[in-house]
mmCIF file of C-alpha atoms and ligand atoms in Angstrom:
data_model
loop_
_atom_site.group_PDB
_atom_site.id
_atom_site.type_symbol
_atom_site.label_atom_id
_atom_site.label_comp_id
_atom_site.label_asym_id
_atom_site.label_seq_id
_atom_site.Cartn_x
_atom_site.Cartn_y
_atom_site.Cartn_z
ATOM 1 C CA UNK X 27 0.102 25.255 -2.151
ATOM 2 C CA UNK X 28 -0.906 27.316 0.629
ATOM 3 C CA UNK X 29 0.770 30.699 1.361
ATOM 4 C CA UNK X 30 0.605 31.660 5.566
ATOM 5 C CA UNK X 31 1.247 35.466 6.288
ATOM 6 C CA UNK X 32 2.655 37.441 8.814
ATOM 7 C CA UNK X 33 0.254 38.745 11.754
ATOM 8 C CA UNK X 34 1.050 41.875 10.756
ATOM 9 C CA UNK X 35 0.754 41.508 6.647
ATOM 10 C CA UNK X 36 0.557 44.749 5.191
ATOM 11 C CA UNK X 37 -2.145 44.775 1.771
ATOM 12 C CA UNK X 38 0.605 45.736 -0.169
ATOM 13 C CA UNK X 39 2.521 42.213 0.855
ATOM 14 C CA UNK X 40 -0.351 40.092 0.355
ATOM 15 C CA UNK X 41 -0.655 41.890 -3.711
ATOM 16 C CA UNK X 42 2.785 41.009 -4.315
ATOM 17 C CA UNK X 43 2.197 37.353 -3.182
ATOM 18 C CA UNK X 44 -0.523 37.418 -5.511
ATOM 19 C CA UNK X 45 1.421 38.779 -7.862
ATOM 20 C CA UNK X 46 4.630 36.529 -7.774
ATOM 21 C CA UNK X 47 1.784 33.546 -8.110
ATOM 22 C CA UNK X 48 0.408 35.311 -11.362
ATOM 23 C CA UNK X 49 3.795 35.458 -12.862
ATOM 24 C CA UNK X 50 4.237 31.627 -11.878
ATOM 25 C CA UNK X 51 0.914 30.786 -13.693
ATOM 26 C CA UNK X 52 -0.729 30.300 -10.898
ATOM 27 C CA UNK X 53 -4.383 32.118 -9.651
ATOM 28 C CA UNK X 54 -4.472 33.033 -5.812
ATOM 29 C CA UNK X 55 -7.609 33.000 -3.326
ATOM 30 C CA UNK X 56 -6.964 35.377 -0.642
ATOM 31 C CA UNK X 57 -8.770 33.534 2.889
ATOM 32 C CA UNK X 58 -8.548 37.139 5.535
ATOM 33 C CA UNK X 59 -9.069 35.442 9.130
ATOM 34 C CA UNK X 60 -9.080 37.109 12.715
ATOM 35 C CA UNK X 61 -5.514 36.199 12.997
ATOM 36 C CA UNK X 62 -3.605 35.442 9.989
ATOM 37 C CA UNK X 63 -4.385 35.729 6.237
ATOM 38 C CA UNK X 64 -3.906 32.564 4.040
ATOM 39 C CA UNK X 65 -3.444 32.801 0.617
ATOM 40 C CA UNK X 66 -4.467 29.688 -1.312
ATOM 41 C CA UNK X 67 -2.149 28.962 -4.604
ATOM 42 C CA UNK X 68 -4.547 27.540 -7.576
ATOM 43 C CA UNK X 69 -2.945 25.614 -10.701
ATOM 44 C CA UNK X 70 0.067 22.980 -10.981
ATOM 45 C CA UNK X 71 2.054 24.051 -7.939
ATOM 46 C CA UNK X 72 4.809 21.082 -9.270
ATOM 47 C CA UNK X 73 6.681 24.010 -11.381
ATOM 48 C CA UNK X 74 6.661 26.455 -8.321
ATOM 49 C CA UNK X 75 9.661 27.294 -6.403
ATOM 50 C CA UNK X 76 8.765 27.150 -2.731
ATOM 51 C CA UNK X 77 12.075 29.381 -1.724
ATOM 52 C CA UNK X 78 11.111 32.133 -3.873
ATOM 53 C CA UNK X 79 7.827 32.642 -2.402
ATOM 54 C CA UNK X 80 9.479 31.894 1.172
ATOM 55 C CA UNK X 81 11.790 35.109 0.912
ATOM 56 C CA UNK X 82 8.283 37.721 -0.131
ATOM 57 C CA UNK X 83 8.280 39.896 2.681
ATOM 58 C CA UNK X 84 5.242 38.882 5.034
ATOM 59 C CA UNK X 85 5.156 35.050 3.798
ATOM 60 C CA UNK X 86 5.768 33.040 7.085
ATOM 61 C CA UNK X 87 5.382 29.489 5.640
ATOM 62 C CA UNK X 88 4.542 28.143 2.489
ATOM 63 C CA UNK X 89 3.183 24.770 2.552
ATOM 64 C CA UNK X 90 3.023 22.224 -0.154
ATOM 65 C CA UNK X 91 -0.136 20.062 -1.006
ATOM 66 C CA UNK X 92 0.776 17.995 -3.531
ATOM 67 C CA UNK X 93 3.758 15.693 -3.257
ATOM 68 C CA UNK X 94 6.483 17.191 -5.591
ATOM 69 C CA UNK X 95 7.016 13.597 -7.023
ATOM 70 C CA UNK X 96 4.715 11.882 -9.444
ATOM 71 C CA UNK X 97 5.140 9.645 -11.664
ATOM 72 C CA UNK X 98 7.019 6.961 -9.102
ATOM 73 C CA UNK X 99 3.658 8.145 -6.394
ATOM 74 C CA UNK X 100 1.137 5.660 -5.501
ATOM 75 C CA UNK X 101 -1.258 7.906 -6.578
ATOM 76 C CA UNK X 102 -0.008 7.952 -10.587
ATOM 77 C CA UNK X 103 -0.557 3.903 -10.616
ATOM 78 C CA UNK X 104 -2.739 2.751 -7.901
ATOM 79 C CA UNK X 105 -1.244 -1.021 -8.559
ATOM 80 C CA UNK X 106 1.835 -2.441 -7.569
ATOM 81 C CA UNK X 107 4.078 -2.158 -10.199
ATOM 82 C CA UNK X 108 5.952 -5.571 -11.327
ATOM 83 C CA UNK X 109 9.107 -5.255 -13.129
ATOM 84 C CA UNK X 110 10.131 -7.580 -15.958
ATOM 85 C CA UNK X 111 14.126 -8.809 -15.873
ATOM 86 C CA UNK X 112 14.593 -10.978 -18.915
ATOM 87 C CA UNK X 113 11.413 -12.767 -17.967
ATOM 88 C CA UNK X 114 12.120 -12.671 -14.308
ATOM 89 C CA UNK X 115 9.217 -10.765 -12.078
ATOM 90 C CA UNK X 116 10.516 -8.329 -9.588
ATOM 91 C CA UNK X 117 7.662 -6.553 -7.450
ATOM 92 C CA UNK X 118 4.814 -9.307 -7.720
ATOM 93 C CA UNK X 119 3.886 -12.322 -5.611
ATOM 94 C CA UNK X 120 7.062 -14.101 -6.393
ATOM 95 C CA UNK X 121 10.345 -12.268 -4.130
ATOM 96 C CA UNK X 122 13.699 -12.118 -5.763
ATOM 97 C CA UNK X 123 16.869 -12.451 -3.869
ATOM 98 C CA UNK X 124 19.605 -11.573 -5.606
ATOM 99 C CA UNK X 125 22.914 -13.166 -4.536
ATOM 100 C CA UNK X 126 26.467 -13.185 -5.341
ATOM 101 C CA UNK X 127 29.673 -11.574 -4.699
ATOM 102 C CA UNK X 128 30.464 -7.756 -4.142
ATOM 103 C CA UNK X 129 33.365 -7.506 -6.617
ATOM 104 C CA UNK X 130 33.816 -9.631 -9.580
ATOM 105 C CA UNK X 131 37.639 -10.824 -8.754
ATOM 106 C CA UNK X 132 38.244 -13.777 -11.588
ATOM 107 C CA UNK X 133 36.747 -16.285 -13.789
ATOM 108 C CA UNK X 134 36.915 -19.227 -11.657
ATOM 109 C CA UNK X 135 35.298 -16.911 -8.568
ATOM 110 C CA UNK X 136 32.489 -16.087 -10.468
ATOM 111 C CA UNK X 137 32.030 -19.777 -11.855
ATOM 112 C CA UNK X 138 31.496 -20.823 -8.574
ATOM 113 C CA UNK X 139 29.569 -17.827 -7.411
ATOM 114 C CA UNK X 140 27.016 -18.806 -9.680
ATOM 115 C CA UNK X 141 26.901 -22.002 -9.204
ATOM 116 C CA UNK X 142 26.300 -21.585 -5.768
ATOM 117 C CA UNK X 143 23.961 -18.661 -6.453
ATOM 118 C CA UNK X 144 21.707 -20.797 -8.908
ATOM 119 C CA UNK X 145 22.163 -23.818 -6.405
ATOM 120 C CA UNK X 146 20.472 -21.603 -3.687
ATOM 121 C CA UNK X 147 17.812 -20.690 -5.698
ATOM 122 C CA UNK X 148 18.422 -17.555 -6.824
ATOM 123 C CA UNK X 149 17.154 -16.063 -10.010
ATOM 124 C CA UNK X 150 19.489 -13.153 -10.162
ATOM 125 C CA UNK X 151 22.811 -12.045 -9.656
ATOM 126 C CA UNK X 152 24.949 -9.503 -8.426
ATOM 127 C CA UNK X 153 28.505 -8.442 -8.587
ATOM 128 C CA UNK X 154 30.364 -5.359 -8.708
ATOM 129 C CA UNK X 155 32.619 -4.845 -11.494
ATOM 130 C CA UNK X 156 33.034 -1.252 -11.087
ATOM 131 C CA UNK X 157 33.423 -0.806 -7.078
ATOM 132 C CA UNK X 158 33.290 2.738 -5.221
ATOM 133 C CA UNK X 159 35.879 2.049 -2.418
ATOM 134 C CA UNK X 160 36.561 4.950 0.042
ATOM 135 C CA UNK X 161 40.235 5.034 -0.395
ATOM 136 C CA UNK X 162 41.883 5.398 -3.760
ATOM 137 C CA UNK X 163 44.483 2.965 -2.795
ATOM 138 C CA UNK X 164 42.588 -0.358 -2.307
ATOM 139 C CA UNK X 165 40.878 -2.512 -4.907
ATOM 140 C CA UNK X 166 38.890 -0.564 -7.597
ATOM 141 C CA UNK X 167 37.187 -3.396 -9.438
ATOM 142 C CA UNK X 168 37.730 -5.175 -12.474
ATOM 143 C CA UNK X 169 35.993 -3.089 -15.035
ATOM 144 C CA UNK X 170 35.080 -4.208 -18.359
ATOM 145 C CA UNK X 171 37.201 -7.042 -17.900
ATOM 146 C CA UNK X 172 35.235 -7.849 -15.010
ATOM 147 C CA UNK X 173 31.744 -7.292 -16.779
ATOM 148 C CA UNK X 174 32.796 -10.272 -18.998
ATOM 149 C CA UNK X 175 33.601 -12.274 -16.909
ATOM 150 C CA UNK X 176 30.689 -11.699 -15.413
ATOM 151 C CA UNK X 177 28.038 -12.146 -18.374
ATOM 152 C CA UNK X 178 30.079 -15.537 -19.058
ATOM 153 C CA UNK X 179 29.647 -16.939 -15.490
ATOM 154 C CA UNK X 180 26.046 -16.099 -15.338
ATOM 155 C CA UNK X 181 25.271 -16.764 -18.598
ATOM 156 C CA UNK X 182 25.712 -20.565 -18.024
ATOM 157 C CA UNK X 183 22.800 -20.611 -15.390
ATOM 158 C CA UNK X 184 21.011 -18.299 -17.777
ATOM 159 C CA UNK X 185 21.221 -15.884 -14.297
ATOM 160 C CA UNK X 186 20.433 -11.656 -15.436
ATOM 161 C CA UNK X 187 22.885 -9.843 -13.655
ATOM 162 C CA UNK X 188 23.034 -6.563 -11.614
ATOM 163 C CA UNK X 189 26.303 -4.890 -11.526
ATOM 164 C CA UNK X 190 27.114 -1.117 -10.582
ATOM 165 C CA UNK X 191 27.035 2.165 -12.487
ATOM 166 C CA UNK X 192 29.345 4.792 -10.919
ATOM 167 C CA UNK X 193 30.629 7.177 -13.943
ATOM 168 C CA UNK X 194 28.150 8.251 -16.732
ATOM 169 C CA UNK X 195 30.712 7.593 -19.477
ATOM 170 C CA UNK X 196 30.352 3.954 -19.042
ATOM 171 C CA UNK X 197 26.849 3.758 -20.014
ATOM 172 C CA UNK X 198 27.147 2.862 -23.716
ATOM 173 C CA UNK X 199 29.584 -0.362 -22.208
ATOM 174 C CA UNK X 200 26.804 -1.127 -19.671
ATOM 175 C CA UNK X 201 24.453 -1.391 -23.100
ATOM 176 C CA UNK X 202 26.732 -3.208 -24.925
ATOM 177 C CA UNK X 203 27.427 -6.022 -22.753
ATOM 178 C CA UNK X 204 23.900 -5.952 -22.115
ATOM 179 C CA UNK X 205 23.754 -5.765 -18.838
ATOM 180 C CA UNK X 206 20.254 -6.114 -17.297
ATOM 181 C CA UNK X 207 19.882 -4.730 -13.803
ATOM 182 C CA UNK X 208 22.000 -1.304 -13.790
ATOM 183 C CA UNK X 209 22.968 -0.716 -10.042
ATOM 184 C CA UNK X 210 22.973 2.862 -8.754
ATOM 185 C CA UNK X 211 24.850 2.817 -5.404
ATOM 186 C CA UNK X 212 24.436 4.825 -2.020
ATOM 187 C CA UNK X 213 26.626 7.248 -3.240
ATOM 188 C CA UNK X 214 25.193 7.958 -6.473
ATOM 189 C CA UNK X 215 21.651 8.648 -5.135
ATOM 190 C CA UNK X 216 22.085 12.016 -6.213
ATOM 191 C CA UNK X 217 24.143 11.886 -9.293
ATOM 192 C CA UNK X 218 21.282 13.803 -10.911
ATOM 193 C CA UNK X 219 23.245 13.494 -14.341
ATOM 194 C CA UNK X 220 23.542 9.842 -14.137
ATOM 195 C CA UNK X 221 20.184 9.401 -13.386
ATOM 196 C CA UNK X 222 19.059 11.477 -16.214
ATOM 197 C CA UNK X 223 21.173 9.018 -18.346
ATOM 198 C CA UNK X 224 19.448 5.802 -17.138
ATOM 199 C CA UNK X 225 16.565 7.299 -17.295
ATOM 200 C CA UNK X 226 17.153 7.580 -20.746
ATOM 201 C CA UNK X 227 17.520 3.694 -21.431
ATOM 202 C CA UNK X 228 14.982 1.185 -20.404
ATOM 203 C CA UNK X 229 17.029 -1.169 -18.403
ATOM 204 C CA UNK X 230 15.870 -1.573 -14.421
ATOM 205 C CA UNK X 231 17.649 0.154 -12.297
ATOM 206 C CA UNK X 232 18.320 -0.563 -8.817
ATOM 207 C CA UNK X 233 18.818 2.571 -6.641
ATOM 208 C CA UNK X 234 20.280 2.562 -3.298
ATOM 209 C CA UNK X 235 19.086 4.962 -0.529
ATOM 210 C CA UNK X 236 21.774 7.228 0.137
ATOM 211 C CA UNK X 237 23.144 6.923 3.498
ATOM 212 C CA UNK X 238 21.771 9.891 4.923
ATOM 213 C CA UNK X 239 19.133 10.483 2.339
ATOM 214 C CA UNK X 240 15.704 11.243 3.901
ATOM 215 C CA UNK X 241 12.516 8.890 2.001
ATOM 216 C CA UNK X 242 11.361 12.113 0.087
ATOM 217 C CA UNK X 243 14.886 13.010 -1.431
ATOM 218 C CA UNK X 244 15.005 9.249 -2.433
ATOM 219 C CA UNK X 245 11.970 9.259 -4.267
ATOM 220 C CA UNK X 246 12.654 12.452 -5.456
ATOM 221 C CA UNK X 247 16.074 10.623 -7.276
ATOM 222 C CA UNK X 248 13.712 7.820 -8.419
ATOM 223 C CA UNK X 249 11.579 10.680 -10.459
ATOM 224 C CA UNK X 250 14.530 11.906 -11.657
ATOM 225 C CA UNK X 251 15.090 8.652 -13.384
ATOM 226 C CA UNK X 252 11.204 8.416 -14.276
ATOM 227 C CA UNK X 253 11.219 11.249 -15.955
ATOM 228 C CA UNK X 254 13.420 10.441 -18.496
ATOM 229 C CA UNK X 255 11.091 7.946 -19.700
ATOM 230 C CA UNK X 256 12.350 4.591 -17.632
ATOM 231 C CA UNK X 257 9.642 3.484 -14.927
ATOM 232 C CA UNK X 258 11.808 0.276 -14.607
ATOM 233 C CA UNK X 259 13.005 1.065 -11.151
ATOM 234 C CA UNK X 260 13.894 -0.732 -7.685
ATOM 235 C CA UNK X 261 14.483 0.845 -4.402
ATOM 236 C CA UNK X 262 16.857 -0.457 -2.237
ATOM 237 C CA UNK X 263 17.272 0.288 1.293
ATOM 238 C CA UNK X 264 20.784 -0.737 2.237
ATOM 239 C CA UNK X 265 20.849 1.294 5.841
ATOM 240 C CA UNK X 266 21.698 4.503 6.978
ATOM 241 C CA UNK X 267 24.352 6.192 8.552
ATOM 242 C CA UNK X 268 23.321 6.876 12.541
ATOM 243 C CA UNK X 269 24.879 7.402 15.767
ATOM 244 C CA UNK X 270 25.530 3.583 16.467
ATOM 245 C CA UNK X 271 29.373 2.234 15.487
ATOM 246 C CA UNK X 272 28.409 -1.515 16.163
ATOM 247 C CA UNK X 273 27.577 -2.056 12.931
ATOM 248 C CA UNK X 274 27.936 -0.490 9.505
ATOM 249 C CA UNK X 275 25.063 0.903 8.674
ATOM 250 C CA UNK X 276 21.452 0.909 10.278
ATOM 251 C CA UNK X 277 18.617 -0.495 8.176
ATOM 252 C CA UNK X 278 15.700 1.288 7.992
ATOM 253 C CA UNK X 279 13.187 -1.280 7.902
ATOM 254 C CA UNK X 280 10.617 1.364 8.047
ATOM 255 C CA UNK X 281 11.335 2.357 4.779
ATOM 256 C CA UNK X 282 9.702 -0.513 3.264
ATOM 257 C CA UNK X 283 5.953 -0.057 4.780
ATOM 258 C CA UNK X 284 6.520 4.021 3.402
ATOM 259 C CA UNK X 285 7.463 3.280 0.686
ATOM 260 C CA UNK X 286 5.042 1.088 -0.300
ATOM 261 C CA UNK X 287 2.108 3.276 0.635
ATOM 262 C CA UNK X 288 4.056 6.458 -1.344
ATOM 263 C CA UNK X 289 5.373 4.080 -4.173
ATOM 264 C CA UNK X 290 4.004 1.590 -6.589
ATOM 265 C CA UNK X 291 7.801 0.772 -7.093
ATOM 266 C CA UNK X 292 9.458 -2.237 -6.223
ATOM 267 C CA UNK X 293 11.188 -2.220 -2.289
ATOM 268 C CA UNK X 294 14.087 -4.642 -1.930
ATOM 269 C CA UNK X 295 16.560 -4.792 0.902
ATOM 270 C CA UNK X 296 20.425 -5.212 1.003
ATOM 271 C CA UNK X 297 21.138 -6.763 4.224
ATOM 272 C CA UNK X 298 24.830 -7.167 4.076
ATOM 273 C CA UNK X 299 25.983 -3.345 3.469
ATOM 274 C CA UNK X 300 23.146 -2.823 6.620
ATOM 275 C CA UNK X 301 24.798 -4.646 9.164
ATOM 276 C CA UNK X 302 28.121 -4.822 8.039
ATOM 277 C CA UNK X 303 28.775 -9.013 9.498
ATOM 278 C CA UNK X 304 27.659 -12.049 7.824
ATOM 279 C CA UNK X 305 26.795 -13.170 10.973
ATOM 280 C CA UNK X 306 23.876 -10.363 11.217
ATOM 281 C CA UNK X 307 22.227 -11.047 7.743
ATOM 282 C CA UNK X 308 19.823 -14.155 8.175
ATOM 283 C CA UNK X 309 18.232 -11.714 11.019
ATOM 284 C CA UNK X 310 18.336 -8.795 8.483
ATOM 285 C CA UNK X 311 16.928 -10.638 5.572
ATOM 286 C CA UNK X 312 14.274 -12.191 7.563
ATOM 287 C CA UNK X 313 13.020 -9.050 9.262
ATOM 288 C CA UNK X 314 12.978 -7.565 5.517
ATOM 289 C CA UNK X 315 10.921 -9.687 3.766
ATOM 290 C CA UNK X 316 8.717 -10.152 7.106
ATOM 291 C CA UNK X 317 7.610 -6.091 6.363
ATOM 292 C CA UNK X 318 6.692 -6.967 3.140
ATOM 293 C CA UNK X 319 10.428 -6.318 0.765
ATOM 294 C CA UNK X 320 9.992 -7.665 -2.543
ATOM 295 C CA UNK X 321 13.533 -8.869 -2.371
ATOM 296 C CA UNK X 322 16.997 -8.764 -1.317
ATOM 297 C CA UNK X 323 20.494 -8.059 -2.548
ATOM 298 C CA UNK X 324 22.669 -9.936 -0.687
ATOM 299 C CA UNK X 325 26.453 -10.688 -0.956
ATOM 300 C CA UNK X 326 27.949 -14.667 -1.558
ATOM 301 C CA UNK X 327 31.083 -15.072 -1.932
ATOM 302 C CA UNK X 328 32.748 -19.031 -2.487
ATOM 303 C CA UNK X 329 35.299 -18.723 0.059
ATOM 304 C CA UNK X 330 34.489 -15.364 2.243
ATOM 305 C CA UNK X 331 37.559 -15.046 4.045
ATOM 306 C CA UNK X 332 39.232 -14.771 0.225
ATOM 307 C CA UNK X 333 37.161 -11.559 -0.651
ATOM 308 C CA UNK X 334 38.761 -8.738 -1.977
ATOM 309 C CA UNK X 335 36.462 -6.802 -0.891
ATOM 310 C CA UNK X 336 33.755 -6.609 1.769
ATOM 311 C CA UNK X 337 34.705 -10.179 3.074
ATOM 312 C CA UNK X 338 33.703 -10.070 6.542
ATOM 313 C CA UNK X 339 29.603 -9.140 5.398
ATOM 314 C CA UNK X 340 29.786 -12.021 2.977
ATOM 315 C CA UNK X 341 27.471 -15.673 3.449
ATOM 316 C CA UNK X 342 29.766 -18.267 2.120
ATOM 317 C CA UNK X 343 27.461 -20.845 -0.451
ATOM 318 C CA UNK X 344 26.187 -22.924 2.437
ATOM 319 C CA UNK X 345 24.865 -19.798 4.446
ATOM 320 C CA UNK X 346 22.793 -18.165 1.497
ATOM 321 C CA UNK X 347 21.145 -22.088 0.621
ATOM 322 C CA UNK X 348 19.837 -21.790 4.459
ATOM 323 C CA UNK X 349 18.789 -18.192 4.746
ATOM 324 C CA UNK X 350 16.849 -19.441 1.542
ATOM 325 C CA UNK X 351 15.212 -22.058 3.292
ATOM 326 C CA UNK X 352 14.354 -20.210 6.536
ATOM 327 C CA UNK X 353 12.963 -17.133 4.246
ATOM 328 C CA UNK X 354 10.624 -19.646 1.971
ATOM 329 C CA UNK X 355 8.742 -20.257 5.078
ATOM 330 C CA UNK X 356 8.278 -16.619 5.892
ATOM 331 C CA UNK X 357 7.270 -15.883 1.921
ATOM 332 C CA UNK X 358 4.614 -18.575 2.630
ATOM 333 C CA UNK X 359 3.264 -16.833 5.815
ATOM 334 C CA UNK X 360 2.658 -13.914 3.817
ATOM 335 C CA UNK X 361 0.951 -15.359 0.920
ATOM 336 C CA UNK X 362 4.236 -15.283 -1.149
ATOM 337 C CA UNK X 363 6.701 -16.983 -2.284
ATOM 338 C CA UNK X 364 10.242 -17.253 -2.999
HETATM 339 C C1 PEP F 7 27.512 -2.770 -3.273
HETATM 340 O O1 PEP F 7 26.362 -3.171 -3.428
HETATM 341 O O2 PEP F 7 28.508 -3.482 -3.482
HETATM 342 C C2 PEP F 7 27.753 -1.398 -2.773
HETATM 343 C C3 PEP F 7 28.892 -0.765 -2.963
HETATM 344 O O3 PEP F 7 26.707 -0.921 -2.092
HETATM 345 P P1 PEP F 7 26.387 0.542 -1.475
HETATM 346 O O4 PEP F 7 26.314 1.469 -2.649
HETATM 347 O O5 PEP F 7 25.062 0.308 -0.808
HETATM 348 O O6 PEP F 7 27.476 0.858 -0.502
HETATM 349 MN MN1 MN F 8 29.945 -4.706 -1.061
#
């Protein structure tokens, strides 16, 4: 960490600096130039709070060196991590895209999801049971009912599914019915208690970008997570909120090459909360995997126009089987495969 004074830093100022660093267990190494005085922070500047030095009188910036995340950082495990879904490998050579509907609605919808979803080629599924919806008055989900259902339907195609976590209280029910991709949505990025929880179990974890959530305050949520003990996680970029209204979101395709060089963690894309259409995915999905995405999220429903939620961003079975095909030929391109 490296402490920039005032011009006109007075001795006195530059002792307390040193002083403030003492108490914080940190040495100092005063650098006097022609024009400004720098004082150099020595020790684990992780523990430091940057605002407290910021308010010393004379301190005019404080600048970090070390990245104040670690354990999800590149530099904690040079390789790429791969993570292990009942068998299934998320993060390696092999790309996962998770299909399936955004709300588990009944038994016979989630039949035929996943038989379309394992007919596609899928190895995962998805399929909220416990849905944030912006107004209190429109479908909330299923719930536990809707987790069953859920486990039975993919159970037959021996598919692991990924379903939501919104309220901390429903952990233990998450456990119980075994559930083995835990979804943390948008607007849970920063549900610091929740992710304390799943960072308590050992299940993978899937956790959105919030919507305006800069790259550093994501990974910054993913260490939150880590640091309970569970490495097991996912990013997922599902686009942010910007000045455009033509779609619903704008994805950050960006985000994939950064993360990648700041995160040994798994990158996956959700191209259907991104643009919002069905008819916009295939271009979505194809530009993720093209910048390297490990996999995708994307929502199937059997008969879109049927959805009870999210209806107009959902591929009906036919759609996902070709966006399937058309991304097994970019997979190949890049040495991968699908
Ligand atoms: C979802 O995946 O169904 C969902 C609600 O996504 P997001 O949190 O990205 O809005
Ligand atoms: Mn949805």
């Amino acid at each position: 960490m490296i402490i920039i004074m005032n011009s006109d830093v007075s001795d006195a100022q530059i002792e307390a600096v040193e002083k403030r660093l003492k108490a914080m267990g940190l040495g100092s190494n005063v650098s006097r130039g022609v024009e400004r005085t720098v004082i150099g922070a020595i020790g684990d500047e992780s523990k430091v709070d940057k605002e407290a030095l910021q308010a010393l009188p004379g301190v005019e910036d404080v600048i970090r060196v070390m990245k104040p995340y670690k354990i999800v950082a590149r530099s904690y495990h040079k390789e790429d991590t791969v993570i292990d879904i009942k068998g299934i490998k998320l993060g390696g050579k092999q790309i996962q895209i998770i299909g399936g509907p955004c709300s588990v609605e009944t038994q016979s919808q989630m039949d035929e999801a996943a038989k379309w979803v394992a007919q596609a080629g899928c190895r995962l599924m998805r399929g909220g049971a416990f849905k944030p919806r912006t107004s209190p008055y429109t479908f909330q989900g299923t719930g536990v009912e809707g987790l069953e259902m859920f486990r039975k339907a993919a159970s037959k195609y021996n598919l692991p599914i990924v379903t939501e976590l919104m309220d901390v209280r429903m952990l233990d029910t998450f456990l119980e019915h075994d559930v083995d991709v835990i979804q943390i949505g948008t607007r849970n990025m920063q549900n610091f208690d929740l992710l304390k929880e799943v960072g308590r179990t050992h299940k993978p974890v899937i956790l959105k970008r919030g919507m305006s959530a800069t790259i550093s305050e994501w990974l910054m949520a993913a260490e939150y997570i880590a640091a309970g003990g569970n490495h097991n996680i996912i990013f997922c970029e599902r686009g942010v909120r910007s000045f455009e209204t033509y779609y619903r979101n704008m994805l950050d395709v960006t985000a994939v090459p950064v993360l990648k060089k700041e995160t040994h963690l798994p990158v996956i894309i959700d191209p259907s909360h991104a643009g919002g259409k069905a008819w916009m995915v295939p271009s979505l999905a194809r530009a993720a995997i093209a910048a390297g995405a490990d996999g995708l999220l994307v929502e199937m429903h059997p008969t879109p126009c049927e959805a009870w939620c999210d209806a107009d961003q959902a591929l009906n079975p036919q759609e996902l089987i070709d966006l399937m095909a058309q991304l097994k030929g970019i997979a190949q391109v890049l040495g991968r495969e699908i």
